[in-house]
Amino acid sequence: MRLLGSPFPLLLGLLLLAGACSRKTVSFNSKPEPTGLAVATDTLSTTRDTTQAPSLVAKRVSLTKEQERAAKEKEKAAQRKPKKKKNIFLGEQIKKGYVKSGGKGKNQRIETFYYLRTFQQPNPYAPARYVYDPKKRRILKANGEIDGNQFRVLHGPYKKMEGGKVVETGYYAIGTKHLRWETFTRDNILLNKQHFEMGFPRDANVTYYDAGQKQVKEVIPFVNGKLEGDYVRYNENGQLEWDGQFENGKRVGSWNRYWGFRNARNRLRYEYQYGETGYDPEVTEPLLVKEYNRNGVLIYEKDKLDKRGEPDTARPGLKK
């Protein structure tokens, strides 16, 4: 009789028990055995990330009640404060200005206008160019090339009020009158309405020296078939010869004749004076007010001086 069976099953069980109880050593530097599948790499972290990573738990900053109240008020104020809008007219950034004159009450005159933030030279052929002089606080009609350091070129809506009543409205574009201009009485009765295109009256008769219509010869202003507005004439060199103003079909105010030199732009020669308004009897023979020699020196002024018969000893361009 056999007491024990085959020793092989018993030996196999002992070996498995010994293997389960033995210590297993794992190396973190060991590389896995290559397999048929590609091993994905973690591109979002490195060893340094895992050892020096910042804490993901936000630390609470302790504030006093006054600091919390101030922070809330600042946030509310920022929400209430409207965003500052940039004034833009015809694609150009502009800045608002105004001037006062004529005293107070019914005699007070207020002009509200806009001018270019970035200086641009107006069209030299435009019949009239307008600027704002910050030092004198006046709107001026420019003569010749404009100094960008001294003047501001008007650009945008314009409004003039007298005694609190609107008496004139219009628009400027790069220093020239543009679109519709209207004048009123203090009782809001329309006196005059004109339309301009970058300084030129819409109904003006404009002639040119060249076929390409780039060199202006003469601008004769018309409104409803009647002479009205600024008149200019240039010579073939592009220099100004005459400028003046029509009103109600008549020459009014100051009319100027220039020397027309190529190297001396808009050098004045004669200044004539016509009637004050176009509704007075027409002045057929204008009054000579001033005369300058070819060097720009004043040689005649009505009732003040007359050096027209004397030789010119002054330096060119010197004015007295």
Short mmCIF file of C-alpha atoms in Angstrom, two decimals:
data_model
loop_
_atom_site.label_atom_id
_atom_site.label_comp_id
_atom_site.label_asym_id
_atom_site.label_seq_id
_atom_site.Cartn_x
_atom_site.Cartn_y
_atom_site.Cartn_z
CA MET A 1 0.00 0.00 0.00
CA ARG A 2 1.38 3.32 -1.02
CA LEU A 3 0.99 6.13 1.63
CA LEU A 4 2.04 8.94 -0.59
CA GLY A 5 1.09 9.68 -4.15
CA SER A 6 3.32 11.13 -6.78
CA PRO A 7 5.74 13.71 -5.30
CA PHE A 8 5.52 16.06 -8.36
CA PRO A 9 2.32 17.95 -7.45
CA LEU A 10 3.64 18.60 -3.92
CA LEU A 11 6.94 19.95 -5.21
CA LEU A 12 5.17 22.27 -7.65
CA GLY A 13 3.02 23.76 -4.88
CA LEU A 14 6.05 24.46 -2.68
CA LEU A 15 7.83 26.28 -5.48
CA LEU A 16 4.81 28.55 -6.18
CA LEU A 17 4.49 29.41 -2.48
CA ALA A 18 8.16 30.39 -2.28
CA GLY A 19 7.85 32.63 -5.34
CA ALA A 20 4.89 34.53 -3.89
CA CYS A 21 6.69 35.31 -0.66
CA SER A 22 9.97 36.51 -2.23
CA ARG A 23 10.74 40.40 -2.53
CA LYS A 24 10.34 41.88 -5.98
CA THR A 25 12.79 44.66 -7.06
CA VAL A 26 11.55 47.37 -9.52
CA SER A 27 13.91 49.88 -11.17
CA PHE A 28 12.38 53.29 -12.18
CA ASN A 29 15.31 53.85 -14.50
CA SER A 30 14.67 50.77 -16.44
CA LYS A 31 13.26 51.14 -19.92
CA PRO A 32 10.24 49.13 -20.91
CA GLU A 33 10.74 46.43 -23.40
CA PRO A 34 9.73 47.56 -26.86
CA THR A 35 6.47 46.18 -28.03
CA GLY A 36 4.59 46.26 -31.26
CA LEU A 37 2.54 49.34 -30.09
CA ALA A 38 4.04 52.84 -29.99
CA VAL A 39 4.53 54.20 -26.46
CA ALA A 40 2.85 57.61 -25.96
CA THR A 41 5.03 60.35 -24.47
CA ASP A 42 3.75 62.92 -21.96
CA THR A 43 4.66 66.25 -23.55
CA LEU A 44 2.98 68.38 -20.87
CA SER A 45 5.24 67.58 -17.97
CA THR A 46 8.87 67.05 -17.16
CA THR A 47 10.72 65.81 -14.15
CA ARG A 48 11.16 69.39 -13.00
CA ASP A 49 7.41 69.97 -13.30
CA THR A 50 6.68 67.13 -10.94
CA THR A 51 9.27 68.15 -8.38
CA GLN A 52 8.88 71.97 -8.42
CA ALA A 53 5.30 72.40 -9.56
CA PRO A 54 3.38 75.31 -7.96
CA SER A 55 0.48 74.53 -5.74
CA LEU A 56 -2.87 74.38 -7.50
CA VAL A 57 -4.63 75.49 -4.34
CA ALA A 58 -5.19 79.29 -4.47
CA LYS A 59 -4.04 81.14 -1.43
CA ARG A 60 -6.62 83.52 -0.06
CA VAL A 61 -5.37 87.08 0.31
CA SER A 62 -6.70 88.60 3.46
CA LEU A 63 -8.11 92.14 3.01
CA THR A 64 -9.44 94.51 5.57
CA LYS A 65 -13.04 95.63 5.33
CA GLU A 66 -11.93 99.07 4.16
CA GLN A 67 -9.80 97.54 1.39
CA GLU A 68 -12.68 95.32 0.26
CA ARG A 69 -15.05 98.30 0.25
CA ALA A 70 -12.55 100.39 -1.76
CA ALA A 71 -12.06 97.56 -4.27
CA LYS A 72 -15.82 97.24 -4.78
CA GLU A 73 -16.26 100.99 -5.26
CA LYS A 74 -13.41 101.04 -7.81
CA GLU A 75 -15.01 98.20 -9.76
CA LYS A 76 -18.42 99.93 -9.77
CA ALA A 77 -16.86 103.22 -10.89
CA ALA A 78 -15.09 101.46 -13.76
CA GLN A 79 -18.39 99.97 -14.87
CA ARG A 80 -20.21 103.31 -14.69
CA LYS A 81 -17.49 105.34 -16.48
CA PRO A 82 -18.43 105.61 -20.19
CA LYS A 83 -15.79 104.89 -22.77
CA LYS A 84 -14.39 108.04 -24.31
CA LYS A 85 -15.41 108.26 -27.94
CA LYS A 86 -12.97 109.56 -30.51
CA ASN A 87 -14.31 112.40 -32.63
CA ILE A 88 -13.85 111.47 -36.29
CA PHE A 89 -15.00 113.42 -39.36
CA LEU A 90 -14.42 112.17 -42.91
CA GLY A 91 -11.99 109.58 -41.58
CA GLU A 92 -9.81 112.09 -39.68
CA GLN A 93 -9.49 112.42 -35.90
CA ILE A 94 -10.55 115.87 -34.72
CA LYS A 95 -10.57 117.93 -31.55
CA LYS A 96 -13.23 120.37 -30.39
CA GLY A 97 -12.64 124.05 -29.74
CA TYR A 98 -14.53 127.29 -29.21
CA VAL A 99 -13.92 131.05 -29.07
CA LYS A 100 -15.87 133.89 -27.48
CA SER A 101 -15.98 137.52 -28.55
CA GLY A 102 -18.17 140.63 -28.49
CA GLY A 103 -18.68 141.03 -24.75
CA LYS A 104 -21.60 139.52 -22.86
CA GLY A 105 -25.32 139.08 -23.21
CA LYS A 106 -26.87 139.85 -26.60
CA ASN A 107 -23.54 141.00 -28.01
CA GLN A 108 -21.67 137.83 -27.12
CA ARG A 109 -20.53 135.72 -30.05
CA ILE A 110 -19.57 132.05 -29.56
CA GLU A 111 -18.02 129.96 -32.33
CA THR A 112 -17.86 126.18 -31.87
CA PHE A 113 -15.65 124.23 -34.25
CA TYR A 114 -13.32 121.24 -34.71
CA TYR A 115 -9.78 120.96 -36.03
CA LEU A 116 -7.42 118.19 -37.15
CA ARG A 117 -5.42 116.40 -34.47
CA THR A 118 -2.76 115.61 -37.06
CA PHE A 119 -1.74 118.55 -39.23
CA GLN A 120 -2.43 118.49 -42.97
CA GLN A 121 -1.74 121.25 -45.49
CA PRO A 122 -4.99 122.36 -47.20
CA ASN A 123 -5.37 122.38 -50.97
CA PRO A 124 -3.28 125.37 -52.17
CA TYR A 125 -5.75 126.00 -55.02
CA ALA A 126 -8.79 126.27 -52.77
CA PRO A 127 -10.35 129.74 -52.91
CA ALA A 128 -10.16 130.11 -49.13
CA ARG A 129 -8.46 128.20 -46.31
CA TYR A 130 -9.38 128.54 -42.63
CA VAL A 131 -7.35 127.89 -39.48
CA TYR A 132 -7.58 128.40 -35.74
CA ASP A 133 -4.91 130.44 -33.96
CA PRO A 134 -4.66 129.11 -30.36
CA LYS A 135 -2.62 132.10 -29.14
CA LYS A 136 -4.99 134.76 -30.45
CA ARG A 137 -8.00 132.47 -29.98
CA ARG A 138 -9.40 133.42 -33.37
CA ILE A 139 -10.47 131.74 -36.59
CA LEU A 140 -8.45 133.20 -39.46
CA LYS A 141 -8.53 133.07 -43.22
CA ALA A 142 -5.07 131.81 -44.15
CA ASN A 143 -2.89 133.31 -46.84
CA GLY A 144 -0.22 131.13 -48.42
CA GLU A 145 1.33 128.05 -46.83
CA ILE A 146 0.17 127.30 -43.29
CA ASP A 147 2.56 126.79 -40.38
CA GLY A 148 1.44 123.62 -38.58
CA ASN A 149 3.24 124.65 -35.39
CA GLN A 150 1.29 127.90 -35.15
CA PHE A 151 -2.16 127.12 -36.53
CA ARG A 152 -4.75 124.33 -36.37
CA VAL A 153 -6.49 123.36 -39.60
CA LEU A 154 -10.29 123.43 -39.27
CA HIS A 155 -12.05 120.16 -40.01
CA GLY A 156 -15.56 119.22 -38.91
CA PRO A 157 -18.88 120.90 -37.93
CA TYR A 158 -19.00 124.63 -37.29
CA LYS A 159 -21.60 126.75 -35.47
CA LYS A 160 -21.74 130.44 -34.62
CA MET A 161 -24.12 131.86 -32.03
CA GLU A 162 -24.95 135.49 -31.21
CA GLY A 163 -26.85 136.29 -28.04
CA GLY A 164 -27.64 132.59 -27.61
CA LYS A 165 -29.15 132.29 -31.12
CA VAL A 166 -27.64 130.25 -33.96
CA VAL A 167 -26.70 132.56 -36.84
CA GLU A 168 -24.42 130.35 -38.96
CA THR A 169 -23.75 126.63 -39.44
CA GLY A 170 -21.58 124.60 -41.78
CA TYR A 171 -18.68 122.17 -42.13
CA TYR A 172 -14.96 122.45 -42.78
CA ALA A 173 -12.85 119.82 -44.54
CA ILE A 174 -9.04 120.12 -44.38
CA GLY A 175 -9.30 123.87 -43.85
CA THR A 176 -11.90 124.51 -46.59
CA LYS A 177 -15.64 125.04 -46.50
CA HIS A 178 -17.53 121.84 -47.27
CA LEU A 179 -21.14 120.67 -47.73
CA ARG A 180 -24.01 123.03 -46.78
CA TRP A 181 -23.47 126.42 -45.14
CA GLU A 182 -26.40 128.47 -43.85
CA THR A 183 -26.77 131.89 -42.23
CA PHE A 184 -29.77 133.03 -40.14
CA THR A 185 -31.13 136.05 -38.37
CA ARG A 186 -31.54 135.91 -34.60
CA ASP A 187 -35.20 135.20 -35.30
CA ASN A 188 -34.17 132.00 -37.09
CA ILE A 189 -34.97 133.34 -40.56
CA LEU A 190 -32.77 131.81 -43.28
CA LEU A 191 -30.68 134.48 -45.00
CA ASN A 192 -28.37 132.48 -47.21
CA LYS A 193 -27.57 128.88 -48.12
CA GLN A 194 -24.51 127.68 -50.05
CA HIS A 195 -23.04 124.32 -50.96
CA PHE A 196 -19.31 123.65 -51.19
CA GLU A 197 -17.09 120.80 -52.31
CA MET A 198 -13.73 121.00 -50.50
CA GLY A 199 -13.62 124.79 -50.72
CA PHE A 200 -15.12 125.21 -54.19
CA PRO A 201 -18.71 126.46 -54.51
CA ARG A 202 -20.82 123.66 -55.93
CA ASP A 203 -22.07 125.89 -58.74
CA ALA A 204 -18.74 127.64 -59.34
CA ASN A 205 -17.25 128.00 -62.78
CA VAL A 206 -13.75 126.50 -62.48
CA THR A 207 -11.27 126.70 -65.36
CA TYR A 208 -7.88 124.97 -65.66
CA TYR A 209 -4.60 125.43 -67.51
CA ASP A 210 -4.19 121.70 -68.25
CA ALA A 211 -6.40 119.05 -69.79
CA GLY A 212 -6.03 116.86 -66.69
CA GLN A 213 -7.70 119.59 -64.61
CA LYS A 214 -5.03 119.66 -61.94
CA GLN A 215 -3.73 123.22 -62.33
CA VAL A 216 -6.51 125.68 -61.54
CA LYS A 217 -6.68 128.92 -63.52
CA GLU A 218 -9.77 130.70 -62.18
CA VAL A 219 -12.67 130.05 -59.81
CA ILE A 220 -15.76 132.20 -60.38
CA PRO A 221 -18.34 131.53 -57.64
CA PHE A 222 -22.06 131.36 -58.46
CA VAL A 223 -25.08 130.76 -56.25
CA ASN A 224 -28.45 130.47 -57.98
CA GLY A 225 -26.97 132.04 -61.08
CA LYS A 226 -25.57 135.08 -59.23
CA LEU A 227 -21.95 135.89 -58.34
CA GLU A 228 -21.58 134.94 -54.67
CA GLY A 229 -18.57 133.79 -52.67
CA ASP A 230 -14.77 133.69 -52.90
CA TYR A 231 -13.02 134.42 -56.19
CA VAL A 232 -9.43 133.40 -57.05
CA ARG A 233 -7.19 133.45 -60.09
CA TYR A 234 -3.76 131.81 -60.54
CA ASN A 235 -1.04 132.30 -63.14
CA GLU A 236 0.57 129.51 -65.17
CA ASN A 237 3.24 129.06 -62.50
CA GLY A 238 0.55 128.13 -59.99
CA GLN A 239 1.02 131.38 -58.07
CA LEU A 240 -1.92 133.44 -56.89
CA GLU A 241 -2.76 136.54 -58.97
CA TRP A 242 -6.08 137.78 -57.55
CA ASP A 243 -8.42 136.97 -54.72
CA GLY A 244 -11.56 138.66 -53.42
CA GLN A 245 -15.20 138.13 -52.63
CA PHE A 246 -18.53 138.60 -54.35
CA GLU A 247 -21.82 139.29 -52.63
CA ASN A 248 -25.14 139.73 -54.38
CA GLY A 249 -23.29 139.89 -57.70
CA LYS A 250 -20.91 142.67 -56.60
CA ARG A 251 -17.29 142.87 -55.46
CA VAL A 252 -17.12 143.55 -51.74
CA GLY A 253 -14.46 143.98 -49.08
CA SER A 254 -10.74 143.63 -49.76
CA TRP A 255 -9.46 142.52 -53.18
CA ASN A 256 -5.77 141.64 -53.49
CA ARG A 257 -3.41 141.55 -56.45
CA TYR A 258 -0.18 139.52 -56.09
CA TRP A 259 3.20 139.72 -57.80
CA GLY A 260 3.00 136.09 -58.93
CA PHE A 261 6.69 135.24 -58.56
CA ARG A 262 7.61 131.59 -58.77
CA ASN A 263 10.11 131.77 -55.89
CA ALA A 264 7.95 133.98 -53.63
CA ARG A 265 4.52 132.47 -53.10
CA ASN A 266 1.57 134.84 -52.71
CA ARG A 267 3.63 138.02 -52.31
CA LEU A 268 1.11 140.86 -52.11
CA ARG A 269 1.37 143.80 -54.55
CA TYR A 270 -1.88 145.82 -54.28
CA GLU A 271 -4.75 145.83 -51.81
CA TYR A 272 -8.00 147.44 -52.98
CA GLN A 273 -11.14 148.20 -51.01
CA TYR A 274 -14.68 147.81 -52.37
CA GLY A 275 -18.01 148.37 -50.60
CA GLU A 276 -18.83 146.70 -47.30
CA THR A 277 -21.83 144.72 -48.57
CA GLY A 278 -23.27 143.70 -51.89
CA TYR A 279 -26.57 145.39 -51.07
CA ASP A 280 -25.07 148.88 -51.18
CA PRO A 281 -24.54 150.75 -54.47
CA GLU A 282 -21.75 149.09 -56.45
CA VAL A 283 -18.27 150.59 -56.21
CA THR A 284 -16.92 150.85 -59.76
CA GLU A 285 -13.55 152.38 -58.88
CA PRO A 286 -11.99 150.62 -55.86
CA LEU A 287 -9.83 152.49 -53.37
CA LEU A 288 -6.13 151.60 -53.26
CA VAL A 289 -5.34 150.90 -49.62
CA LYS A 290 -1.79 149.45 -49.69
CA GLU A 291 0.98 148.81 -52.17
CA TYR A 292 4.15 146.68 -51.82
CA ASN A 293 7.27 146.57 -53.97
CA ARG A 294 8.65 143.37 -55.51
CA ASN A 295 10.63 142.65 -52.32
CA GLY A 296 7.49 142.67 -50.21
CA VAL A 297 8.20 146.06 -48.60
CA LEU A 298 5.24 148.36 -47.91
CA ILE A 299 5.72 151.52 -50.00
CA TYR A 300 2.22 153.01 -49.81
CA GLU A 301 -0.57 153.06 -47.24
CA LYS A 302 -3.52 155.39 -47.60
CA ASP A 303 -3.23 158.52 -45.42
CA LYS A 304 -0.06 157.17 -43.72
CA LEU A 305 2.93 156.87 -46.06
CA ASP A 306 3.92 157.09 -49.70
CA LYS A 307 7.40 155.94 -50.78
CA ARG A 308 6.51 154.90 -54.30
CA GLY A 309 8.99 157.32 -55.86
CA GLU A 310 11.92 156.35 -53.65
CA PRO A 311 14.57 153.71 -54.54
CA ASP A 312 14.24 150.34 -52.83
CA THR A 313 17.17 149.84 -50.44
CA ALA A 314 15.60 147.23 -48.20
CA ARG A 315 16.57 143.58 -48.13
CA PRO A 316 14.36 141.24 -50.17
CA GLY A 317 11.39 140.04 -48.19
CA LEU A 318 11.77 142.65 -45.45
CA LYS A 319 8.46 144.12 -44.34
CA LYS A 320 7.99 147.27 -42.30
#
